[in-house]
C-alpha cells in the first residue's frame, strides 16, 4: 500500500486566497483525521470522519475552514479565505476502527502539507 | 486543563542511558494509548500502543500504563543518537474514535 497520500506537499499563497488540501487514505481504513501542527499549539485535531461521515468538527478554528469526504478514498480540507495565522503543517491520517476496545485505531499519517500564507 | 499533557523538554540524556518520557490525560474513560515519534520535518510514526494497565515491551522500548493515575510513560533503554526526536503521546478517549495528542517532548541523546 502506498500509505496516506497528501497533496500538495507545499503551498505558498497570499492572504485571502482559497486553499484546498487533499488526502487519499489507506485503502480499507474507515476513519480519517485532519490535524494541524504549529510550534505554538502542537498537533491539533481539526475534524475526523468515520465511514465518510463527519463525527466531530469541534476543532475547526472557524467558518473559514471546511472539510469533506465524498467517498472512502478521498477527502479535502478547504480554507477560504486564508489568513497568515493559518500557516502550519496540515496532516491527514487514517485508521481502521473496529470495536472500541480493540487493538485497532492506530493512526497512519501522510507526509503533510506545509501551508504558508503571506 | 489540557486533555493530554507532556513536558515539552528538551530532555537531554547521555547515549546508552535510559530516557523516560511521561504523559497524563484527563478523560478517565480513555481506552487506547499511543506513543509516536516525530523527526524534524517528518510526520509522526507509531512506536508503541498500550491498552491495559501494566508494562508492554518492544525491543528497547517499554510503555507503562496506570489508568487509576491517568498516567502513561515511555522508557527507552540504551538510548541512541537516532532516538533524538520529539515524542508525542496520544490518547483515544471514551467518545468514539477521537484521538488527541499531547504537545510532545523533545528528546536529545548526547554522545
CSV table of C-alpha atoms in Angstrom, one decimal:
chain,number,residue,atom,x,y,z
A,1,UNK,CA,0.0,0.0,0.0
A,2,UNK,CA,1.2,3.5,-0.8
A,3,UNK,CA,0.2,4.8,2.6
A,4,UNK,CA,-1.7,8.0,3.2
A,5,UNK,CA,-1.2,10.4,0.3
A,6,UNK,CA,-1.5,14.1,0.7
A,7,UNK,CA,-1.2,16.9,-1.8
A,8,UNK,CA,0.2,19.4,-2.3
A,9,UNK,CA,3.3,18.9,-0.1
A,10,UNK,CA,4.0,22.6,-0.1
A,11,UNK,CA,1.7,25.6,-0.8
A,12,UNK,CA,2.5,29.2,-0.7
A,13,UNK,CA,-0.4,31.6,-1.1
A,14,UNK,CA,-1.4,35.1,-0.4
A,15,UNK,CA,-3.9,36.2,2.2
A,16,UNK,CA,-7.5,36.0,1.0
A,17,UNK,CA,-6.9,33.2,-1.4
A,18,UNK,CA,-8.7,29.8,-1.3
A,19,UNK,CA,-6.6,26.8,-0.3
A,20,UNK,CA,-7.6,23.2,-0.9
A,21,UNK,CA,-5.6,20.3,0.7
A,22,UNK,CA,-6.2,16.8,-0.4
A,23,UNK,CA,-5.9,13.4,1.1
A,24,UNK,CA,-6.2,9.8,0.0
A,25,UNK,CA,-6.4,7.4,3.0
A,26,UNK,CA,-5.1,3.9,3.1
A,27,UNK,CA,-7.5,1.5,1.3
A,28,UNK,CA,-9.7,-0.3,3.7
A,29,UNK,CA,-9.4,2.3,6.5
A,30,UNK,CA,-12.7,3.6,7.7
A,31,UNK,CA,-11.6,6.7,9.7
A,32,UNK,CA,-9.9,9.8,8.5
A,33,UNK,CA,-8.5,12.6,10.6
A,34,UNK,CA,-7.2,16.1,9.8
A,35,UNK,CA,-4.7,17.6,12.1
A,36,UNK,CA,-2.8,20.9,12.1
A,37,UNK,CA,0.7,21.3,13.6
A,38,UNK,CA,2.4,24.5,14.7
A,39,UNK,CA,5.2,25.2,17.1
A,40,UNK,CA,3.0,27.1,19.4
A,41,UNK,CA,-0.1,24.8,19.5
A,42,UNK,CA,1.4,21.4,18.7
A,43,UNK,CA,-0.7,18.8,16.9
A,44,UNK,CA,-4.4,19.9,16.9
A,45,UNK,CA,-7.3,17.7,15.8
A,46,UNK,CA,-9.4,19.7,13.4
A,47,UNK,CA,-12.0,17.1,12.3
A,48,UNK,CA,-12.5,13.4,11.9
A,49,UNK,CA,-14.7,11.2,9.8
A,50,UNK,CA,-16.0,7.6,10.3
A,51,UNK,CA,-17.2,5.8,7.2
A,52,UNK,CA,-17.1,9.1,5.3
A,53,UNK,CA,-19.4,10.9,7.9
A,54,UNK,CA,-18.0,13.9,9.9
A,55,UNK,CA,-18.2,12.9,13.5
A,56,UNK,CA,-16.5,15.8,15.4
A,57,UNK,CA,-15.5,19.1,13.8
A,58,UNK,CA,-15.2,21.0,17.1
A,59,UNK,CA,-11.5,21.6,16.4
A,60,UNK,CA,-12.2,23.5,13.2
A,61,UNK,CA,-11.0,27.0,14.0
A,62,UNK,CA,-13.8,29.0,12.3
A,63,UNK,CA,-16.2,29.0,9.4
A,64,UNK,CA,-13.3,29.7,7.0
A,65,UNK,CA,-12.4,26.0,7.4
A,66,UNK,CA,-14.4,23.2,5.8
A,67,UNK,CA,-13.8,19.6,5.2
A,68,UNK,CA,-15.5,17.0,3.0
A,69,UNK,CA,-15.2,13.3,2.4
A,70,UNK,CA,-17.3,12.4,-0.7
A,71,UNK,CA,-16.1,8.8,-0.7
A,72,UNK,CA,-13.9,6.4,1.2
A,73,UNK,CA,-10.8,7.2,-0.8
A,74,UNK,CA,-10.7,11.0,-0.9
A,75,UNK,CA,-11.0,14.0,1.5
A,76,UNK,CA,-10.4,17.7,1.2
A,77,UNK,CA,-9.7,20.4,3.7
A,78,UNK,CA,-10.6,23.9,2.4
A,79,UNK,CA,-9.6,27.3,3.8
A,80,UNK,CA,-11.5,30.3,2.3
A,81,UNK,CA,-10.3,33.0,2.7
A,82,UNK,CA,-6.8,32.1,4.0
A,83,UNK,CA,-5.0,34.2,6.6
A,84,UNK,CA,-1.3,34.3,7.7
A,85,UNK,CA,-2.2,32.7,11.0
A,86,UNK,CA,-3.4,29.6,9.1
A,87,UNK,CA,0.3,28.9,8.2
A,88,UNK,CA,1.1,25.4,9.5
A,89,UNK,CA,1.7,21.8,8.5
A,90,UNK,CA,-1.6,20.0,7.9
A,91,UNK,CA,-1.6,16.3,8.4
A,92,UNK,CA,-4.1,13.8,7.2
A,93,UNK,CA,-4.2,10.4,9.0
A,94,UNK,CA,-6.3,7.3,8.6
A,95,UNK,CA,-7.0,4.2,10.7
A,96,UNK,CA,-9.2,1.1,10.8
A,97,UNK,CA,-11.6,1.4,13.7
A,98,UNK,CA,-13.2,-1.8,14.9
A,99,UNK,CA,-14.7,-2.3,18.4
A,100,UNK,CA,-13.9,0.5,20.8
A,101,UNK,CA,-11.7,-1.8,22.9
A,102,UNK,CA,-10.0,-3.4,20.0
A,103,UNK,CA,-6.3,-3.0,19.3
A,104,UNK,CA,-7.0,-1.0,16.2
A,105,UNK,CA,-7.3,2.8,16.0
A,106,UNK,CA,-3.6,3.1,15.2
A,107,UNK,CA,-3.2,6.2,13.1
A,108,UNK,CA,-1.1,6.2,9.9
A,109,UNK,CA,0.0,9.7,8.9
A,110,UNK,CA,0.5,11.2,5.5
A,111,UNK,CA,3.7,13.3,4.8
A,112,UNK,CA,1.8,16.5,5.5
A,113,UNK,CA,1.0,19.7,3.5
A,114,UNK,CA,3.1,22.7,4.6
A,115,UNK,CA,1.0,25.8,4.1
A,116,UNK,CA,2.4,29.3,4.1
A,117,UNK,CA,0.0,32.3,3.8
A,118,UNK,CA,1.7,35.6,3.1
B,1,UNK,CA,-6.6,21.6,31.8
B,2,UNK,CA,-5.3,20.2,28.5
B,3,UNK,CA,-6.7,16.8,27.6
B,4,UNK,CA,-3.2,15.3,27.1
B,5,UNK,CA,-0.2,16.8,28.9
B,6,UNK,CA,3.5,16.3,28.4
B,7,UNK,CA,6.6,18.1,29.5
B,8,UNK,CA,7.9,19.9,26.4
B,9,UNK,CA,11.5,19.4,27.2
B,10,UNK,CA,14.1,19.4,25.9
B,11,UNK,CA,15.1,16.2,27.7
B,12,UNK,CA,18.8,15.5,27.4
B,13,UNK,CA,20.1,12.0,28.0
B,14,UNK,CA,23.6,10.6,27.5
B,15,UNK,CA,24.0,7.8,25.0
B,16,UNK,CA,23.4,4.4,26.4
B,17,UNK,CA,21.3,5.7,29.3
B,18,UNK,CA,17.5,5.2,29.9
B,19,UNK,CA,15.2,8.0,28.6
B,20,UNK,CA,11.9,8.4,30.5
B,21,UNK,CA,9.0,10.2,28.9
B,22,UNK,CA,5.8,10.9,30.8
B,23,UNK,CA,2.2,11.8,29.8
B,24,UNK,CA,-1.0,12.4,31.8
B,25,UNK,CA,-4.6,12.6,30.4
B,26,UNK,CA,-7.8,14.0,31.7
B,27,UNK,CA,-10.5,11.6,30.3
B,28,UNK,CA,-10.8,8.8,32.8
B,29,UNK,CA,-12.7,6.7,30.2
B,30,UNK,CA,-9.9,6.7,27.8
B,31,UNK,CA,-9.2,3.3,26.3
B,32,UNK,CA,-6.2,3.4,24.0
B,33,UNK,CA,-2.8,5.0,24.4
B,34,UNK,CA,-0.1,5.6,21.9
B,35,UNK,CA,3.5,6.9,21.6
B,36,UNK,CA,4.5,8.4,18.3
B,37,UNK,CA,8.0,9.6,17.3
B,38,UNK,CA,8.4,12.6,15.0
B,39,UNK,CA,11.7,13.6,13.5
B,40,UNK,CA,12.1,17.2,12.4
B,41,UNK,CA,10.3,17.9,9.2
B,42,UNK,CA,8.7,14.5,9.1
B,43,UNK,CA,5.3,13.0,10.0
B,44,UNK,CA,4.6,11.2,13.3
B,45,UNK,CA,5.2,7.4,13.3
B,46,UNK,CA,3.9,4.9,15.7
B,47,UNK,CA,6.3,3.4,18.3
B,48,UNK,CA,4.0,1.7,20.8
B,49,UNK,CA,0.4,1.2,21.6
B,50,UNK,CA,-1.0,0.1,25.0
B,51,UNK,CA,-4.5,-0.7,26.1
B,52,UNK,CA,-4.3,-2.3,29.6
B,53,UNK,CA,-2.6,-1.4,32.8
B,54,UNK,CA,0.9,-2.5,33.2
B,55,UNK,CA,4.0,-2.7,31.1
B,56,UNK,CA,4.4,-3.5,27.4
B,57,UNK,CA,7.8,-4.1,26.0
B,58,UNK,CA,9.0,-4.0,22.4
B,59,UNK,CA,12.8,-4.1,21.9
B,60,UNK,CA,14.4,-1.1,23.6
B,61,UNK,CA,11.0,0.5,24.2
B,62,UNK,CA,8.7,-0.1,27.2
B,63,UNK,CA,5.3,1.6,27.6
B,64,UNK,CA,3.7,1.8,31.0
B,65,UNK,CA,0.0,2.5,31.7
B,66,UNK,CA,-1.6,3.3,35.0
B,67,UNK,CA,-5.3,4.1,34.4
B,68,UNK,CA,-6.0,4.9,38.1
B,69,UNK,CA,-3.4,7.7,38.0
B,70,UNK,CA,-4.3,8.6,34.4
B,71,UNK,CA,-0.6,8.3,33.5
B,72,UNK,CA,1.3,6.7,30.6
B,73,UNK,CA,5.0,6.6,30.1
B,74,UNK,CA,7.6,5.5,27.6
B,75,UNK,CA,11.1,4.2,28.6
B,76,UNK,CA,13.8,4.0,26.0
B,77,UNK,CA,16.7,1.8,27.1
B,78,UNK,CA,20.3,2.0,25.7
B,79,UNK,CA,19.4,5.4,24.1
B,80,UNK,CA,21.0,6.0,20.7
B,81,UNK,CA,21.6,9.3,18.9
B,82,UNK,CA,19.0,8.2,16.4
B,83,UNK,CA,16.4,8.3,19.2
B,84,UNK,CA,16.7,12.1,19.2
B,85,UNK,CA,13.3,13.3,18.1
B,86,UNK,CA,10.0,14.7,19.5
B,87,UNK,CA,7.8,12.0,21.2
B,88,UNK,CA,4.1,12.5,21.1
B,89,UNK,CA,1.7,10.9,23.5
B,90,UNK,CA,-1.8,10.2,22.0
B,91,UNK,CA,-5.0,9.1,23.7
B,92,UNK,CA,-8.2,7.8,22.3
B,93,UNK,CA,-10.9,9.0,24.7
B,94,UNK,CA,-14.2,7.5,25.7
B,95,UNK,CA,-16.0,9.1,22.8
B,96,UNK,CA,-15.9,7.0,19.6
B,97,UNK,CA,-12.5,7.2,17.9
B,98,UNK,CA,-11.3,10.7,18.6
B,99,UNK,CA,-7.5,10.7,19.2
B,100,UNK,CA,-5.9,13.6,20.9
B,101,UNK,CA,-2.2,14.3,21.0
B,102,UNK,CA,0.0,16.0,23.7
B,103,UNK,CA,2.3,18.8,22.7
B,104,UNK,CA,5.3,16.4,22.6
B,105,UNK,CA,8.5,16.1,24.5
B,106,UNK,CA,11.7,16.9,22.6
B,107,UNK,CA,14.4,14.3,23.4
B,108,UNK,CA,18.1,14.8,22.7
B,109,UNK,CA,20.6,12.0,23.1
B,110,UNK,CA,24.1,13.3,23.6
B,111,UNK,CA,27.1,11.2,22.5
